[in-house]
């Protein structure tokens, strides 16, 4: 299963991501978060050299952040900062920090489902009936 994640990166981190992911970053445009609106675009030339174009903005401060959305593979060992467990009795319990493997056998197999809480107050079902949800 894959889920979409959002990460806040500064410009050096975003450039490092672009170098590590040339197929994903080529042609992508990012607009900074906050007051300083900086728009940048990544392109690779035919020799495989990364070009960074600043499309607007004259300077970039240290604290400018960009949002990167990418898909991440979910496994039962992946570590989460928060997970919501639904028990067979219908209770929902929020747990801080752990993996599916840490929680799937709580209280003598009382776990019915495991969710990831989202920023918009919804939840994404990732584990049910003893296995990961398939895409």
XYZ file of N, CA and C in Angstrom:
405
model
N 0.839 -1.174 0.000
C 0.000 0.000 0.000
C 0.881 1.233 0.000
N 0.457 2.261 -0.717
C 1.163 3.537 -0.723
C 0.209 4.625 -0.264
N 0.763 5.593 0.496
C -0.024 6.748 0.917
C 0.706 8.012 0.514
N -0.066 9.083 0.317
C 0.525 10.367 -0.017
C 0.937 11.061 1.273
N 2.191 11.525 1.315
C 2.677 12.253 2.481
C 3.128 13.634 2.053
N 3.061 14.572 2.986
C 3.543 15.931 2.749
C 4.704 16.190 3.688
N 5.773 16.769 3.131
C 6.940 17.122 3.925
C 7.263 18.585 3.694
N 7.683 19.253 4.754
C 8.141 20.633 4.645
C 9.660 20.615 4.549
N 10.201 21.158 3.462
C 11.645 21.158 3.226
C 12.124 22.564 2.954
N 13.344 22.869 3.418
C 13.961 24.133 3.019
C 14.631 23.908 1.661
N 15.171 24.958 1.064
C 15.713 24.834 -0.293
C 16.845 23.815 -0.395
N 17.842 23.790 0.518
C 18.879 22.760 0.412
C 18.319 21.331 0.477
N 17.321 21.101 1.324
C 16.710 19.775 1.417
C 15.953 19.431 0.135
N 15.289 20.434 -0.446
C 14.547 20.207 -1.685
C 15.495 19.902 -2.844
N 16.618 20.592 -2.901
C 17.622 20.327 -3.940
C 18.186 18.919 -3.765
N 18.468 18.523 -2.529
C 18.972 17.171 -2.274
C 17.955 16.123 -2.720
N 16.663 16.374 -2.438
C 15.622 15.460 -2.893
C 15.626 15.378 -4.426
N 15.771 16.528 -5.110
C 15.780 16.551 -6.577
C 16.959 15.745 -7.126
N 18.136 15.883 -6.509
C 19.305 15.104 -6.956
C 19.069 13.607 -6.760
N 18.429 13.240 -5.652
C 18.190 11.827 -5.357
C 17.049 11.231 -6.184
N 16.196 12.085 -6.756
C 15.009 11.625 -7.488
C 14.881 12.323 -8.838
N 15.842 12.150 -9.747
C 15.811 12.884 -11.014
C 14.562 12.602 -11.847
N 14.056 11.384 -11.838
C 12.870 11.073 -12.634
C 11.620 11.763 -12.096
N 11.543 11.920 -10.783
C 10.388 12.574 -10.181
C 10.493 14.094 -10.232
N 11.693 14.629 -10.067
C 11.853 16.076 -9.931
C 11.903 16.821 -11.255
N 12.271 16.147 -12.344
C 12.394 16.831 -13.632
C 11.059 17.475 -14.033
N 11.101 18.775 -14.281
C 9.917 19.513 -14.696
C 9.002 19.943 -13.577
N 9.335 19.624 -12.332
C 8.479 20.010 -11.206
C 8.723 21.453 -10.804
N 7.647 22.129 -10.438
C 7.697 23.507 -9.964
C 7.195 23.531 -8.528
N 7.873 24.282 -7.682
C 7.496 24.418 -6.279
C 7.331 25.895 -5.949
N 6.315 26.209 -5.176
C 6.094 27.567 -4.686
C 6.252 27.521 -3.177
N 7.011 28.481 -2.658
C 7.300 28.473 -1.220
C 6.045 28.750 -0.398
N 6.091 28.323 0.857
C 5.023 28.584 1.816
C 5.296 29.925 2.486
N 4.280 30.545 3.025
C 4.478 31.766 3.801
C 4.457 33.030 2.960
N 4.993 34.108 3.549
C 4.937 35.445 2.942
C 5.843 35.582 1.725
N 7.056 35.072 1.821
C 8.005 35.191 0.720
C 7.626 34.174 -0.347
N 7.046 34.624 -1.429
C 6.589 33.723 -2.482
C 7.703 33.541 -3.503
N 8.374 32.413 -3.421
C 9.441 32.076 -4.354
C 8.993 30.850 -5.141
N 9.116 30.933 -6.459
C 8.733 29.829 -7.324
C 9.990 29.301 -7.998
N 10.232 27.995 -7.847
C 11.422 27.400 -8.449
C 11.013 26.188 -9.289
N 11.861 25.873 -10.271
C 11.592 24.725 -11.142
C 12.867 23.926 -11.318
N 12.725 22.607 -11.280
C 13.860 21.711 -11.504
C 13.781 21.147 -12.912
N 14.912 21.147 -13.602
C 15.009 20.515 -14.915
C 16.381 19.871 -15.028
N 16.433 18.754 -15.698
C 17.707 18.104 -15.986
C 18.023 18.317 -17.455
N 19.280 18.704 -17.749
C 19.666 18.874 -19.150
C 20.011 17.503 -19.736
N 20.264 17.412 -21.052
C 20.534 16.106 -21.674
C 21.724 15.352 -21.077
N 22.653 16.063 -20.442
C 23.799 15.395 -19.817
C 23.493 14.934 -18.390
N 22.269 15.163 -17.924
C 21.883 14.730 -16.589
C 22.238 15.699 -15.483
N 22.532 16.952 -15.834
C 22.877 17.967 -14.837
C 21.592 18.672 -14.392
N 21.433 18.807 -13.081
C 20.253 19.461 -12.525
C 20.353 20.967 -12.703
N 19.294 21.571 -13.264
C 19.178 23.027 -13.366
C 18.051 23.469 -12.442
N 18.320 24.479 -11.652
C 17.323 25.054 -10.752
C 17.031 26.452 -11.253
N 15.805 26.697 -11.664
C 15.406 28.025 -12.142
C 14.566 28.700 -11.079
N 14.977 29.899 -10.691
C 14.162 30.710 -9.789
C 13.281 31.559 -10.682
N 11.979 31.275 -10.673
C 11.061 31.912 -11.604
C 10.534 33.238 -11.094
N 10.490 33.417 -9.817
C 10.184 34.732 -9.250
C 10.789 34.795 -7.860
N 11.067 35.988 -7.411
C 11.756 36.185 -6.144
C 13.199 36.564 -6.416
N 13.699 37.479 -5.655
C 15.070 37.927 -5.876
C 16.036 37.359 -4.860
N 15.518 36.969 -3.711
C 16.387 36.368 -2.701
C 15.619 35.274 -1.985
N 16.363 34.343 -1.432
C 15.752 33.231 -0.712
C 16.384 33.162 0.670
N 15.575 33.372 1.704
C 16.096 33.334 3.066
C 16.214 31.894 3.549
N 16.927 31.734 4.662
C 17.179 30.403 5.231
C 15.908 29.669 5.638
N 14.890 30.430 6.041
C 13.710 29.786 6.625
C 12.566 29.565 5.643
N 12.778 29.808 4.369
C 11.731 29.532 3.377
C 11.509 28.026 3.312
N 10.245 27.640 3.322
C 9.873 26.226 3.287
C 9.058 25.937 2.026
N 9.241 24.740 1.508
C 8.498 24.253 0.358
C 7.807 22.958 0.768
N 6.606 22.723 0.225
C 5.876 21.500 0.524
C 6.134 20.484 -0.581
N 6.572 19.302 -0.182
C 6.809 18.209 -1.109
C 5.771 17.122 -0.825
N 5.003 16.755 -1.841
C 4.059 15.660 -1.720
C 4.621 14.467 -2.470
N 4.698 13.328 -1.795
C 5.177 12.125 -2.456
C 4.454 10.912 -1.898
N 4.510 9.828 -2.640
C 3.887 8.588 -2.203
C 4.913 7.735 -1.480
N 4.471 7.156 -0.378
C 5.357 6.372 0.467
C 4.772 4.976 0.668
N 5.615 3.976 0.545
C 5.188 2.586 0.721
C 4.936 2.301 2.198
N 3.805 1.660 2.480
C 3.455 1.296 3.850
C 3.742 -0.193 4.053
N 4.436 -0.506 5.118
C 4.637 -1.886 5.537
C 4.195 -1.992 6.995
N 4.092 -3.187 7.507
C 3.696 -3.362 8.905
C 4.795 -2.919 9.870
N 6.017 -2.747 9.379
C 7.130 -2.289 10.218
C 7.343 -0.776 10.177
N 6.678 -0.066 9.262
C 6.891 1.379 9.120
C 6.474 2.104 10.393
N 7.305 3.051 10.804
C 7.084 3.810 12.032
C 6.178 5.000 11.748
N 5.162 5.220 12.586
C 4.234 6.345 12.460
C 4.278 7.177 13.735
N 4.072 8.467 13.596
C 4.020 9.324 14.782
C 2.690 9.162 15.514
N 1.634 8.799 14.772
C 0.329 8.550 15.379
C -0.405 7.460 14.598
N -1.108 6.615 15.310
C -1.990 5.610 14.719
C -3.271 5.572 15.542
N -4.388 5.323 14.867
C -5.669 5.158 15.551
C -6.073 3.695 15.411
N -6.370 3.077 16.542
C -6.757 1.673 16.588
C -8.265 1.595 16.835
N -8.975 0.785 16.017
C -10.390 0.501 16.276
C -10.474 -0.920 16.802
N -11.080 -1.065 17.965
C -11.194 -2.388 18.588
C -12.463 -3.086 18.099
N -12.552 -4.366 18.368
C -13.738 -5.148 18.011
C -14.977 -4.568 18.691
N -14.809 -4.001 19.865
C -15.926 -3.396 20.603
C -16.358 -2.056 20.006
N -15.610 -1.539 19.015
C -15.978 -0.274 18.376
C -15.319 0.952 18.981
N -14.391 0.761 19.915
C -13.675 1.892 20.509
C -12.552 2.339 19.586
N -12.258 3.630 19.584
C -11.139 4.200 18.834
C -10.122 4.728 19.829
N -8.864 4.310 19.666
C -7.807 4.693 20.599
C -6.654 5.286 19.789
N -6.210 6.492 20.178
C -5.080 7.146 19.518
C -3.794 6.739 20.219
N -2.854 6.210 19.460
C -1.543 5.846 19.998
C -0.482 6.738 19.372
N 0.461 7.160 20.170
C 1.588 7.966 19.704
C 2.773 7.052 19.459
N 3.364 7.160 18.290
C 4.613 6.497 17.911
C 4.551 4.973 17.964
N 4.620 4.401 16.785
C 4.673 2.953 16.707
C 4.426 2.477 15.291
N 4.521 1.176 15.111
C 4.264 0.558 13.822
C 3.007 -0.295 13.928
N 2.516 -0.759 12.794
C 1.364 -1.658 12.802
C 1.695 -2.898 13.627
N 2.906 -3.416 13.459
C 3.307 -4.606 14.220
C 3.283 -4.377 15.724
N 3.523 -3.138 16.160
C 3.503 -2.835 17.592
C 2.092 -2.939 18.181
N 1.072 -2.715 17.345
C -0.288 -2.585 17.872
C -1.282 -3.640 17.395
N -0.978 -4.384 16.355
C -2.006 -5.246 15.778
C -2.432 -6.398 16.679
N -1.660 -6.719 17.707
C -2.025 -7.822 18.598
C -2.307 -7.341 20.020
N -2.743 -6.105 20.170
C -3.070 -5.578 21.494
C -4.276 -6.308 22.080
N -4.278 -6.426 23.360
C -5.424 -6.948 24.124
C -5.997 -8.228 23.517
N -5.130 -9.199 23.299
C -5.565 -10.518 22.837
C -6.368 -10.460 21.532
N -5.757 -9.818 20.529
C -6.344 -9.730 19.187
C -7.668 -8.969 19.155
N -7.779 -7.969 19.993
C -8.979 -7.133 20.050
C -8.953 -6.044 18.973
N -7.878 -5.964 18.168
C -7.738 -4.906 17.168
C -8.463 -5.328 15.889
N -9.381 -4.476 15.459
C -10.126 -4.748 14.228
C -9.540 -3.995 13.035
N -9.080 -2.743 13.272
C -8.561 -1.930 12.173
C -7.560 -0.917 12.712
N -6.666 -0.469 11.813
C -5.672 0.548 12.161
C -5.729 1.637 11.094
N -5.736 2.889 11.547
C -5.849 4.050 10.670
C -4.682 5.010 10.894
N -4.407 5.823 9.876
C -3.499 6.963 10.012
C -4.368 8.206 10.093
N -4.219 9.035 11.146
C -4.987 10.289 11.185
C -4.404 11.293 10.185
N -5.278 11.999 9.481
C -4.874 12.997 8.490
C -5.011 14.404 9.053
N -4.349 15.367 8.423
C -4.400 16.762 8.860
C -5.804 17.350 8.786
N -6.647 16.836 7.871
C -7.994 17.395 7.697
C -9.031 16.708 8.594
N -8.577 16.037 9.640
C -9.417 15.368 10.635
C -10.143 14.144 10.084
N -9.673 13.583 8.982
C -10.160 12.306 8.483
C -9.120 11.252 8.841
N -9.431 9.994 8.545
C -8.477 8.921 8.798
C -8.361 8.046 7.556
N -7.177 7.488 7.341
C -6.931 6.573 6.229
C -6.763 5.173 6.793
N -7.619 4.264 6.344
C -7.553 2.872 6.776
C -6.346 2.207 6.125
N -5.456 1.616 6.954
C -4.263 0.972 6.401
C -4.173 -0.518 6.747
N -4.941 -0.972 7.741
C -4.864 -2.373 8.171
C -6.243 -2.808 8.629
N -6.694 -3.973 8.150
C -8.024 -4.476 8.518
C -8.049 -5.980 8.293
N -8.794 -6.693 9.115
C -8.942 -8.148 8.989
C -7.591 -8.867 8.942
N -6.641 -8.400 9.737
C -5.367 -9.091 9.865
C -4.339 -8.834 8.772
N -4.600 -7.855 7.882
C -3.628 -7.595 6.815
C -3.685 -6.139 6.360
N -2.626 -5.710 5.669
C -2.585 -4.374 5.087
C -3.656 -4.237 4.021
N -4.178 -3.044 3.885
C -5.150 -2.748 2.834
C -4.416 -2.721 1.496
N -4.992 -3.365 0.510
C -4.392 -3.352 -0.829
C -4.914 -2.144 -1.593
N -4.085 -1.637 -2.480
C -4.487 -0.453 -3.268
C -5.541 -0.796 -4.277
